[in-house]
Tab-separated table of N, CA and C in Angstrom:
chain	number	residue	atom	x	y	z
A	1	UNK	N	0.749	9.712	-15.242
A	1	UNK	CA	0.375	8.859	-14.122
A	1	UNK	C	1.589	8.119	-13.579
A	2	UNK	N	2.554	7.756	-14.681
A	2	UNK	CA	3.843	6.913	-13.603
A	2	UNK	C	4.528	7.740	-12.952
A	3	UNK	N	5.041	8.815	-13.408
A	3	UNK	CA	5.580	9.832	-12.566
A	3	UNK	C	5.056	10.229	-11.565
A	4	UNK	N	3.273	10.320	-11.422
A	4	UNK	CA	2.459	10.483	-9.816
A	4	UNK	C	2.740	9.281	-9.034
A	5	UNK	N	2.848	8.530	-9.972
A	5	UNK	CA	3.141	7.048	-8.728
A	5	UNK	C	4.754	6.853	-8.431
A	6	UNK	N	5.527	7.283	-9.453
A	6	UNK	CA	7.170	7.299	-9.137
A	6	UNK	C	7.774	7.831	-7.740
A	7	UNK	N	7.446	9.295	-7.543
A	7	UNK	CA	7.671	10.123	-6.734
A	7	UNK	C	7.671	9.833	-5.348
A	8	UNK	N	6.386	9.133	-5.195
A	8	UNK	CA	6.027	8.673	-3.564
A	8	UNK	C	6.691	7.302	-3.572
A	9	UNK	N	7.375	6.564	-4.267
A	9	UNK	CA	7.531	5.272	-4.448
A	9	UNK	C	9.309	5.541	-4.147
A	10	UNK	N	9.729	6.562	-4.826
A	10	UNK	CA	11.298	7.074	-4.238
A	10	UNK	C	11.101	7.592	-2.751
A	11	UNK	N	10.322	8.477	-2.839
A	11	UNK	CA	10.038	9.151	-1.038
A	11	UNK	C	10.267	7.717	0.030
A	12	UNK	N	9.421	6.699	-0.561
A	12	UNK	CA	9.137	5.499	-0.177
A	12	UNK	C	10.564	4.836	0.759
A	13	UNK	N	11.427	4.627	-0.383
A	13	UNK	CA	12.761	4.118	-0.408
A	13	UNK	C	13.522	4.249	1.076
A	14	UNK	N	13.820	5.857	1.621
A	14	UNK	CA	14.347	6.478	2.915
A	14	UNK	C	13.601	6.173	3.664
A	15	UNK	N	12.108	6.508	3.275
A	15	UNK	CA	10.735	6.073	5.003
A	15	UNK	C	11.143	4.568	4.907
A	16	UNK	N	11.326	3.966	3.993
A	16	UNK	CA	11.259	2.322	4.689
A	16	UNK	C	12.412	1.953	5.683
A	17	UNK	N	13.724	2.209	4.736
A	17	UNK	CA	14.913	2.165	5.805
A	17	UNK	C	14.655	2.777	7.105
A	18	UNK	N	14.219	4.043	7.461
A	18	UNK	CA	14.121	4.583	8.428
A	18	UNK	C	12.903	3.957	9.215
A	19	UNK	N	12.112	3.605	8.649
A	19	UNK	CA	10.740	2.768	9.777
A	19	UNK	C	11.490	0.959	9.990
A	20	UNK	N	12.108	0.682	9.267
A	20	UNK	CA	12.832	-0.859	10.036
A	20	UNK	C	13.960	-0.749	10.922
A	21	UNK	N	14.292	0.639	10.963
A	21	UNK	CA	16.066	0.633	11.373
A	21	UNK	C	15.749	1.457	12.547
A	22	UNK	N	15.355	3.089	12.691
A	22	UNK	CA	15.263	4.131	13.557
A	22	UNK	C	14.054	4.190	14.000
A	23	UNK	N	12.820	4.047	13.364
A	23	UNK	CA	11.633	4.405	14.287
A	23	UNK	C	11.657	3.051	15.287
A	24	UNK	N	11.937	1.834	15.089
A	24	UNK	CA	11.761	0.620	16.289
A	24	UNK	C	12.817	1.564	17.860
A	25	UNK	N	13.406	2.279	17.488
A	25	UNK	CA	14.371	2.806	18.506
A	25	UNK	C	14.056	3.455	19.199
A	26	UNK	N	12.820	3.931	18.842
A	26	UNK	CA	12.098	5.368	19.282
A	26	UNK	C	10.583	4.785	20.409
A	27	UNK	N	10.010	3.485	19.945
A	27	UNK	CA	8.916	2.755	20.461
A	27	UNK	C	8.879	2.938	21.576
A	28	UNK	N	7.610	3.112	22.144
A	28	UNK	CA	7.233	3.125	23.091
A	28	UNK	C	6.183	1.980	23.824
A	29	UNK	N	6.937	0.960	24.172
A	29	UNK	CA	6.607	-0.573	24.308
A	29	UNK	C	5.910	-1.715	23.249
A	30	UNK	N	6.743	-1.006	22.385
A	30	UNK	CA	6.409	-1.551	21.347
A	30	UNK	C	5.620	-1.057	20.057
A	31	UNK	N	5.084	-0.058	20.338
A	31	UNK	CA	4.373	1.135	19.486
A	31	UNK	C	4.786	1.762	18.789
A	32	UNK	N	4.894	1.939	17.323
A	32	UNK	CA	5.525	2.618	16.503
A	32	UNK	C	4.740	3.226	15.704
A	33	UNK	N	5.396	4.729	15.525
A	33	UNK	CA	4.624	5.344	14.078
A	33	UNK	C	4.876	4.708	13.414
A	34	UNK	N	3.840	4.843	12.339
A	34	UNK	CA	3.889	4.200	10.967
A	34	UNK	C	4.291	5.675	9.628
A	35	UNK	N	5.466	5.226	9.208
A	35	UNK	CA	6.355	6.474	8.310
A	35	UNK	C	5.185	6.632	7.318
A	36	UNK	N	5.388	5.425	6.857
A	36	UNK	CA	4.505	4.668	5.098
A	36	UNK	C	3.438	5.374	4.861
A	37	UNK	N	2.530	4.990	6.365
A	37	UNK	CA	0.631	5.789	6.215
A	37	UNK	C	0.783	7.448	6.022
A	38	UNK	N	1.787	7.563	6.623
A	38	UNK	CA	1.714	9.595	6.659
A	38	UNK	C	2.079	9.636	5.257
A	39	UNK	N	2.912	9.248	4.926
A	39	UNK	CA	3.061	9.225	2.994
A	39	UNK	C	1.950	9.142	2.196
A	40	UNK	N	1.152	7.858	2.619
A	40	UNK	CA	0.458	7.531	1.838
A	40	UNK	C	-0.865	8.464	1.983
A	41	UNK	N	-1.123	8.855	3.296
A	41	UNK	CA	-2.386	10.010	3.710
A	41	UNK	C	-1.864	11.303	2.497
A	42	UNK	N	-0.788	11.776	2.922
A	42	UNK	CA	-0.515	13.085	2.284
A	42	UNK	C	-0.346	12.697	0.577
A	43	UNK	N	-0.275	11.591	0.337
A	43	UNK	CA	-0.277	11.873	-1.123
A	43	UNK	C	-1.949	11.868	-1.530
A	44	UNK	N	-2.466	11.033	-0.868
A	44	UNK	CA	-3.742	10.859	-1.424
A	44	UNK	C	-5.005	11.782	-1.169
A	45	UNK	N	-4.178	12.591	0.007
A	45	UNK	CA	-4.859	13.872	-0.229
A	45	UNK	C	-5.304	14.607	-0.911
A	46	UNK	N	-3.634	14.656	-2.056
A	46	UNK	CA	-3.231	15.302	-3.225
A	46	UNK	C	-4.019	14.659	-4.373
A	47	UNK	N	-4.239	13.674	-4.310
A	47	UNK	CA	-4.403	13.383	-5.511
A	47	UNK	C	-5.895	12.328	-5.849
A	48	UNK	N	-6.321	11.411	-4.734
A	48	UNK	CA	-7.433	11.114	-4.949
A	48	UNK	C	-7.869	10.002	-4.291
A	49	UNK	N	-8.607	9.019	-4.437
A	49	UNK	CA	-8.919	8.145	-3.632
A	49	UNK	C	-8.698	6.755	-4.237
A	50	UNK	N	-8.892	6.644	-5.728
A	50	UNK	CA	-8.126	5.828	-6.737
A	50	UNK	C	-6.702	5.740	-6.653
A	51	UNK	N	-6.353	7.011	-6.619
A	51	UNK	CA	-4.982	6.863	-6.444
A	51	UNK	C	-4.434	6.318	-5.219
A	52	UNK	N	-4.967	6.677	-4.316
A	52	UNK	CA	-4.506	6.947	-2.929
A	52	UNK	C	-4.330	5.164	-2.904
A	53	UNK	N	-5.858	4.285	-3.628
A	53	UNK	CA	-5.564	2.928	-3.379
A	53	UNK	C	-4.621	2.237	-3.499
A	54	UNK	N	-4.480	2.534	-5.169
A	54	UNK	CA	-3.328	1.984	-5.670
A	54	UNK	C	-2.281	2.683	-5.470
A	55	UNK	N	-1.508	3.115	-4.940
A	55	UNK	CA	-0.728	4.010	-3.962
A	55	UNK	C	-0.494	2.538	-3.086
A	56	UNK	N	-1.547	2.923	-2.210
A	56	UNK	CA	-1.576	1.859	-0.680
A	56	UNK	C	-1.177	0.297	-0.733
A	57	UNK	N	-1.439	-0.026	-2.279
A	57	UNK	CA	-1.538	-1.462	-2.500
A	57	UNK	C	-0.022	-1.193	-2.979
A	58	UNK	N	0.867	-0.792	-3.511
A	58	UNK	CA	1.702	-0.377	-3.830
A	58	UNK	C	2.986	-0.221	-3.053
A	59	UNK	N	2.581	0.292	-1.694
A	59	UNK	CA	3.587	0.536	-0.811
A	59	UNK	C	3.599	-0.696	0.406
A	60	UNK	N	2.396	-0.790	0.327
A	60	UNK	CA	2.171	-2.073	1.172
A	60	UNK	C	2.659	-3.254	0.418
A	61	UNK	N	2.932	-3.613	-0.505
A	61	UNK	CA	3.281	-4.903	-1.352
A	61	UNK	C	5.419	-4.634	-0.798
A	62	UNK	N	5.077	-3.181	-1.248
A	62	UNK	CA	6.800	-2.950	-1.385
A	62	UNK	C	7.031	-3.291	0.159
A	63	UNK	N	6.606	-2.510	1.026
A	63	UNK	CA	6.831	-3.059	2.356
A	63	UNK	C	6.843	-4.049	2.872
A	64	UNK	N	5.953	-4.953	2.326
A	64	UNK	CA	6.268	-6.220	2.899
A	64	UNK	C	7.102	-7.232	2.759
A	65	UNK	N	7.604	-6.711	1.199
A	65	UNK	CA	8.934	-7.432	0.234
A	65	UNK	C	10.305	-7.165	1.346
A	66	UNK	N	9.962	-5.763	1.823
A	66	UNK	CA	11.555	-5.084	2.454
A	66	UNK	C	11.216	-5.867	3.886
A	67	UNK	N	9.935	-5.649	4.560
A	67	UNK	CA	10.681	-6.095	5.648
A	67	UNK	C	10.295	-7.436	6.360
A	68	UNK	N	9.969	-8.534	5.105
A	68	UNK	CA	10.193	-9.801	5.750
A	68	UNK	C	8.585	-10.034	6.303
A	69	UNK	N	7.989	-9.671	6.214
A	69	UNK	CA	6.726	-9.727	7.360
A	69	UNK	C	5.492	-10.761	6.225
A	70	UNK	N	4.355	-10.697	7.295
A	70	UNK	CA	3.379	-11.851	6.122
A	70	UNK	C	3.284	-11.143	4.740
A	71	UNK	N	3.663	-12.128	3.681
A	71	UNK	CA	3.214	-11.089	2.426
A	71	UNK	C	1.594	-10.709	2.047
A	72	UNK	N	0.976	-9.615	1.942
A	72	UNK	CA	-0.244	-9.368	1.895
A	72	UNK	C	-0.675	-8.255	2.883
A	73	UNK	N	-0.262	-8.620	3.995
A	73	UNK	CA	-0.965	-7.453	5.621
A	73	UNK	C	-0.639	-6.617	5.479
A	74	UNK	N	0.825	-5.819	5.084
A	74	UNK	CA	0.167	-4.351	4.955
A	74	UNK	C	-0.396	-4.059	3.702
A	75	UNK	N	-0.198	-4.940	2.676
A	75	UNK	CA	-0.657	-4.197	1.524
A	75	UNK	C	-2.087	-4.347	1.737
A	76	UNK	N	-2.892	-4.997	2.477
A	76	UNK	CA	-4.057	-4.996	2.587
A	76	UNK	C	-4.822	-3.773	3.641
A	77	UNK	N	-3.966	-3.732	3.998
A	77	UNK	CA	-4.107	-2.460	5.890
A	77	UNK	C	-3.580	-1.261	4.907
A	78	UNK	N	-2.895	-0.980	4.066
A	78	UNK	CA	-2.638	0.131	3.328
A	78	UNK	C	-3.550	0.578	2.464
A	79	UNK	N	-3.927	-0.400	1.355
A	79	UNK	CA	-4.490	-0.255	0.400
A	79	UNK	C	-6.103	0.480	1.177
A	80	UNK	N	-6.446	-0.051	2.049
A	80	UNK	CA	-7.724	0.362	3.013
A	80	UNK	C	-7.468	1.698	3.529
A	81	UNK	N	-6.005	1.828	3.771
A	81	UNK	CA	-5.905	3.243	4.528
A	81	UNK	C	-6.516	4.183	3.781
A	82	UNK	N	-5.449	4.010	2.417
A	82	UNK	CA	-5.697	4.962	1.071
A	82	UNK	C	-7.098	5.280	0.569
A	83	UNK	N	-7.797	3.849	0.868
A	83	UNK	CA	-9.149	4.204	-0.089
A	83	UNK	C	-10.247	4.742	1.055
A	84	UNK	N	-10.040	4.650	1.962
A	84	UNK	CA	-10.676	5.819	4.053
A	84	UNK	C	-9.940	6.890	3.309
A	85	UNK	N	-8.907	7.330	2.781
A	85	UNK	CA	-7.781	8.878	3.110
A	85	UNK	C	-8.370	9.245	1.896
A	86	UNK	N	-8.750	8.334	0.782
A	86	UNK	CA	-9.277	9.420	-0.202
A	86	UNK	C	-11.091	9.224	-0.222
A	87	UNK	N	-11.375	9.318	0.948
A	87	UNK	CA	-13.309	9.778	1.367
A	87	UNK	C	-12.405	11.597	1.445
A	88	UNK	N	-11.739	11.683	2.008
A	88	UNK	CA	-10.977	13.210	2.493
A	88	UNK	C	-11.228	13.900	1.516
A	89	UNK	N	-10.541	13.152	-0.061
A	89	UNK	CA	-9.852	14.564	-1.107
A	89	UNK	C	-10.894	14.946	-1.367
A	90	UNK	N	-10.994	16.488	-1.427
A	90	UNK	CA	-11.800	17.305	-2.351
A	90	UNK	C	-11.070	18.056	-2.982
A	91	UNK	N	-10.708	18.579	-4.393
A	91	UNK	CA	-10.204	19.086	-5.381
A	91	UNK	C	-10.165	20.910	-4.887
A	92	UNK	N	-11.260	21.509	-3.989
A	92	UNK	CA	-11.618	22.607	-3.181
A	92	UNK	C	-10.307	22.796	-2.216
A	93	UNK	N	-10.924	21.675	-1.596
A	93	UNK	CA	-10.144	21.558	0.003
A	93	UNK	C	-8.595	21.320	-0.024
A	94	UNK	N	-7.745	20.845	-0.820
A	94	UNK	CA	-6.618	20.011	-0.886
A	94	UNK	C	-5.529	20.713	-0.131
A	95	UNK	N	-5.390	22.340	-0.225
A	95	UNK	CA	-4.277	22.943	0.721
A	95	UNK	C	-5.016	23.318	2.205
A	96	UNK	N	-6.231	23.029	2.325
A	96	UNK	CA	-7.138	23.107	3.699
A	96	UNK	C	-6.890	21.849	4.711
A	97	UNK	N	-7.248	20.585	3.659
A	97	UNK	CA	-6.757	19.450	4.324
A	97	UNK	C	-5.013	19.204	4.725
A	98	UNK	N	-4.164	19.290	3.732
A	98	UNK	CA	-2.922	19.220	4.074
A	98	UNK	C	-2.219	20.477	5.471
A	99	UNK	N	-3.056	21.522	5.284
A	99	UNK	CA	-2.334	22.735	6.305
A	99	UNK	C	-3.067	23.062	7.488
A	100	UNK	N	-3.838	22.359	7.637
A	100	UNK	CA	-4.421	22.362	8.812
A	100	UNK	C	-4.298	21.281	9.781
A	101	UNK	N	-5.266	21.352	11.489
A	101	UNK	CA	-5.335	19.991	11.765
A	101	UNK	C	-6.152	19.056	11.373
A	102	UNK	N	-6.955	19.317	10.362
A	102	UNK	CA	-7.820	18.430	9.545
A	102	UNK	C	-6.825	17.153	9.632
A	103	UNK	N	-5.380	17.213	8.942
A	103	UNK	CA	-4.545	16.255	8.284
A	103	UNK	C	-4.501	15.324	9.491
A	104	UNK	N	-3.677	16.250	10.710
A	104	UNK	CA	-3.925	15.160	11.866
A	104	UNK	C	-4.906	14.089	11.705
A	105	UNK	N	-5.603	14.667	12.148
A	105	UNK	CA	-7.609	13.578	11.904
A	105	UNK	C	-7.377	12.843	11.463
A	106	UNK	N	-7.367	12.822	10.243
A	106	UNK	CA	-7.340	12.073	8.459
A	106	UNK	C	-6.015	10.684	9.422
A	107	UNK	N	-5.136	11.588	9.214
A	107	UNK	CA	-4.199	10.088	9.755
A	107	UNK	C	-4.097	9.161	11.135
A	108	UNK	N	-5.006	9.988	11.868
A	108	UNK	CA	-5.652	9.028	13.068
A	108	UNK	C	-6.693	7.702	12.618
A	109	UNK	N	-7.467	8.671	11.805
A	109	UNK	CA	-8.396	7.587	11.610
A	109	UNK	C	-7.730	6.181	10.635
A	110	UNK	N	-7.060	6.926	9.574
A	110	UNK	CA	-6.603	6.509	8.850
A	110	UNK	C	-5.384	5.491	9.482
A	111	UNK	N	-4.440	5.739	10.819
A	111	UNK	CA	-3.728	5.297	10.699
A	111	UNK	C	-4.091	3.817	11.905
A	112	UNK	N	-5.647	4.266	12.937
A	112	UNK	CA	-6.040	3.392	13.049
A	112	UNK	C	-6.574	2.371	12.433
A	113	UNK	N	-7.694	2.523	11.502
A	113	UNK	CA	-7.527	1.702	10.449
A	113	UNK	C	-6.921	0.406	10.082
A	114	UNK	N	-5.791	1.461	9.574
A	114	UNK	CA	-4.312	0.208	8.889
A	114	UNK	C	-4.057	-0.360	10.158
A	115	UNK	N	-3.742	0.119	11.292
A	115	UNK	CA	-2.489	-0.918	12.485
A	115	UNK	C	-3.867	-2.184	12.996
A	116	UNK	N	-5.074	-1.178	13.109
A	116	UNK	CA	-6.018	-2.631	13.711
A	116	UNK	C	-5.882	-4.096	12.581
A	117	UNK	N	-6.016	-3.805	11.110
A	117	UNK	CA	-6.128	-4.746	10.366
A	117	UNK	C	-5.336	-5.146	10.030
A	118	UNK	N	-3.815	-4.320	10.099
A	118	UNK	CA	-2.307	-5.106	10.151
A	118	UNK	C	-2.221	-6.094	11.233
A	119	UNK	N	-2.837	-5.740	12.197
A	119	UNK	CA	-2.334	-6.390	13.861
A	119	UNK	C	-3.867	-8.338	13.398
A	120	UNK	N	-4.837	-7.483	12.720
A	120	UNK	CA	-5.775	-8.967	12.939
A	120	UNK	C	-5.108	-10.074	11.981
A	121	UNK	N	-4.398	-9.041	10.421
A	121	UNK	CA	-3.858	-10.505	9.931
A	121	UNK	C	-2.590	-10.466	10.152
A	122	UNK	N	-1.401	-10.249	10.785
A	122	UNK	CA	-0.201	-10.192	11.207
A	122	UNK	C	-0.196	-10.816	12.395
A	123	UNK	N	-0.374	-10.472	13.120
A	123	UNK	CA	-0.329	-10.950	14.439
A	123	UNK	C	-0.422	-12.222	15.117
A	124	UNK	N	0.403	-13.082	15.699
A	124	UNK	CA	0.648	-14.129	15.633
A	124	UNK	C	0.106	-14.609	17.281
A	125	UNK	N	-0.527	-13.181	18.343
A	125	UNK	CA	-0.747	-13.664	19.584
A	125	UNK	C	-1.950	-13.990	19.308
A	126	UNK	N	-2.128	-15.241	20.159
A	126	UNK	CA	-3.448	-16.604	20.353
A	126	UNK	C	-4.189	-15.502	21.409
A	127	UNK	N	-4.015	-14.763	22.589
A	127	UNK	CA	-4.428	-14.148	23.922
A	127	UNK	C	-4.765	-12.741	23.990
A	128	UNK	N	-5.066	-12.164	22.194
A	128	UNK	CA	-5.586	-10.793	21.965
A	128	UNK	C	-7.399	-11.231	22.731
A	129	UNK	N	-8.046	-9.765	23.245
A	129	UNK	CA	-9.094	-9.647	23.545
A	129	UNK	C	-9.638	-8.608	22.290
A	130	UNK	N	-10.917	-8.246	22.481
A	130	UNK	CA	-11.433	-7.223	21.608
A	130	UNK	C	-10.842	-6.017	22.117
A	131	UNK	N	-11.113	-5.714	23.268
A	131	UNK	CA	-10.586	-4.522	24.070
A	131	UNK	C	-8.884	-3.918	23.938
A	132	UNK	N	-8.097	-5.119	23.874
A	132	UNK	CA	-6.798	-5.121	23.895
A	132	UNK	C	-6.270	-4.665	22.265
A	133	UNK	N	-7.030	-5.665	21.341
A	133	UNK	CA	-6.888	-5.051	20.175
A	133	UNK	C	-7.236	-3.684	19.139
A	134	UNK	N	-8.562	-3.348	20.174
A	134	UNK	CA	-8.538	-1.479	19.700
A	134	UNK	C	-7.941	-0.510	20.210
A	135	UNK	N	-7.666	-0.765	21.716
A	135	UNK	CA	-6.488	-0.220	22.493
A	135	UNK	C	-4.848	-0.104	21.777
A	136	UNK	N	-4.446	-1.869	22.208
A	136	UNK	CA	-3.046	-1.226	21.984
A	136	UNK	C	-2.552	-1.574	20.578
A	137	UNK	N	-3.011	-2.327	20.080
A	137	UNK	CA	-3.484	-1.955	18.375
A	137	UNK	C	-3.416	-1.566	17.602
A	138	UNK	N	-4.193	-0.179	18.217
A	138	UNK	CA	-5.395	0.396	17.169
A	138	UNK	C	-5.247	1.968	17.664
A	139	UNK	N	-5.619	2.022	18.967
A	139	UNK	CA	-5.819	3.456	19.052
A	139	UNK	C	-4.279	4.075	19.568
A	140	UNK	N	-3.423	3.372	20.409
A	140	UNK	CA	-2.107	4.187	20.978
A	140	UNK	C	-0.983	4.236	19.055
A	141	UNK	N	-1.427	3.237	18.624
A	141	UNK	CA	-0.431	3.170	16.948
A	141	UNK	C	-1.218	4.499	16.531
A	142	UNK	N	-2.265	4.996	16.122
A	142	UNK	CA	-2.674	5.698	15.669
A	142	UNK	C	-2.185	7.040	16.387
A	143	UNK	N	-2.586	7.392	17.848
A	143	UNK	CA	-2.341	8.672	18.367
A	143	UNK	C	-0.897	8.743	17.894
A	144	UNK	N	0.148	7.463	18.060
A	144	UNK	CA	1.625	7.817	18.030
A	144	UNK	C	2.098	8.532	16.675
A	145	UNK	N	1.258	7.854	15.837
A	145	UNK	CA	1.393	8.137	14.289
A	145	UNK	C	0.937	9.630	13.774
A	146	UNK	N	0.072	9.785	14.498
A	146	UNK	CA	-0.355	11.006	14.270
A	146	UNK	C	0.169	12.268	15.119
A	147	UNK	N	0.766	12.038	16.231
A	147	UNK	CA	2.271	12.625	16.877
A	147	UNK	C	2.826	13.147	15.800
A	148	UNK	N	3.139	11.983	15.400
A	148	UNK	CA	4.726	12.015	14.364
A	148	UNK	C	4.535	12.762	13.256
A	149	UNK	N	3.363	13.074	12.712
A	149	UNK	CA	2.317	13.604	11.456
A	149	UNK	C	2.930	15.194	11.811
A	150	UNK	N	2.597	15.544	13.363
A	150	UNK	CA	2.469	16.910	13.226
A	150	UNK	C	3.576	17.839	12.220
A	151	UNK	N	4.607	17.577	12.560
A	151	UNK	CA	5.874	18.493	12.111
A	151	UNK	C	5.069	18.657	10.501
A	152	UNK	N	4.753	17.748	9.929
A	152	UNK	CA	4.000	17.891	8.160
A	152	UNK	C	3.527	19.247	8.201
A	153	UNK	N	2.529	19.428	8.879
A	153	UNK	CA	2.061	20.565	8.476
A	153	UNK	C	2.144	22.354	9.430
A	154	UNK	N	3.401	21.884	10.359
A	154	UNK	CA	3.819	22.761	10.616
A	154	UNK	C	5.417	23.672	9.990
A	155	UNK	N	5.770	22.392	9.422
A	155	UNK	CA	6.958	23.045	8.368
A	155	UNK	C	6.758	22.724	6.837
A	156	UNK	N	5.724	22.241	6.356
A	156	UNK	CA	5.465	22.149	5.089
A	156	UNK	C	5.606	23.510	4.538
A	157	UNK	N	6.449	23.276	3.096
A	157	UNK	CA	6.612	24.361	2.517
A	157	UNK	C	5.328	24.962	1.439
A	158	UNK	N	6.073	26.001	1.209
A	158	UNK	CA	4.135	26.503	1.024
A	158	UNK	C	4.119	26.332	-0.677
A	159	UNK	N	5.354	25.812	-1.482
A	159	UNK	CA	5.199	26.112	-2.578
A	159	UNK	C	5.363	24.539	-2.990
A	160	UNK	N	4.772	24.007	-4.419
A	160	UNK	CA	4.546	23.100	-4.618
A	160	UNK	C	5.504	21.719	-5.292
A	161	UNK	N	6.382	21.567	-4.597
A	161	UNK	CA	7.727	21.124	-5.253
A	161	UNK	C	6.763	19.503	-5.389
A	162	UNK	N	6.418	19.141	-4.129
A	162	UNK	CA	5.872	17.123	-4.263
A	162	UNK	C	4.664	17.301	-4.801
């Protein structure tokens, strides 16, 4: 079990640098994929919905240590992602879900999810509406995220190294 949790926790290390440093560069008024959730979707694919939690609570704690932000919001918007991403795993399905556009899905929903409940306890604007907050939020973080998802399962290798 530490070695299932080691692995994504090194993977971890590069997505964080790269989601504080290069993905803000890339935004699109402010909209950013989220690196972390596509990690955390595809592991918990793999492996379960227990896991996937403590996974989420895991990366979200680490994330919030690295980048300064309220301590708690993502690990709380993560830990939720993980335990939505593992309703997904089935022990059947696991190279169906990862190689298809199933995965897309999974991290839409999933990655709406996390950004709406990152954005309700993070978010410091007094002048959010309901409308404004599933919009730009919720649903453009998610489509962007799930953009960014695609390349996963169009160059995923077919043999089982992660």
């Amino acid at each position: 079990m530490l070695l299932r949790l080691l692995i994504p926790i090194l993977i971890f290390i590069p997505l964080a640098i790269l989601q504080l440093t290069v993905v803000p560069l890339i935004s699109i008024d402010f909209i950013v994929p989220d690196l972390i959730l596509i990690l955390l979707v595809f592991f918990t694919l793999r492996n379960g919905q227990i896991y996937g939690s403590i996974l989420g609570f895991l990366l979200g704690l680490l994330f919030d240590l690295v980048s300064g932000g309220l301590i708690g919001a993502a690990m709380f918007s993560k830990t939720l992602a993980g335990f939505l991403a593992g309703y997904f795993f089935s022990e059947k399905r696991v190279e169906t879900n990862l190689d298809s556009t199933m995965f897309i899905v999974i991290i839409f929903i999933c990655a709406f999810v996390d950004s709406l409940f990152y954005s309700l306890l993070a978010s410091s604007e007094t002048d959010i509406t309901i409308i404004n907050l599933f919009f730009e939020f919720g649903i453009l973080p998610a489509f962007y995220t799930a953009a960014v998802s695609l390349p996963i399962i169009v160059f995923k290798p077919s043999n089982r190294i992660i």
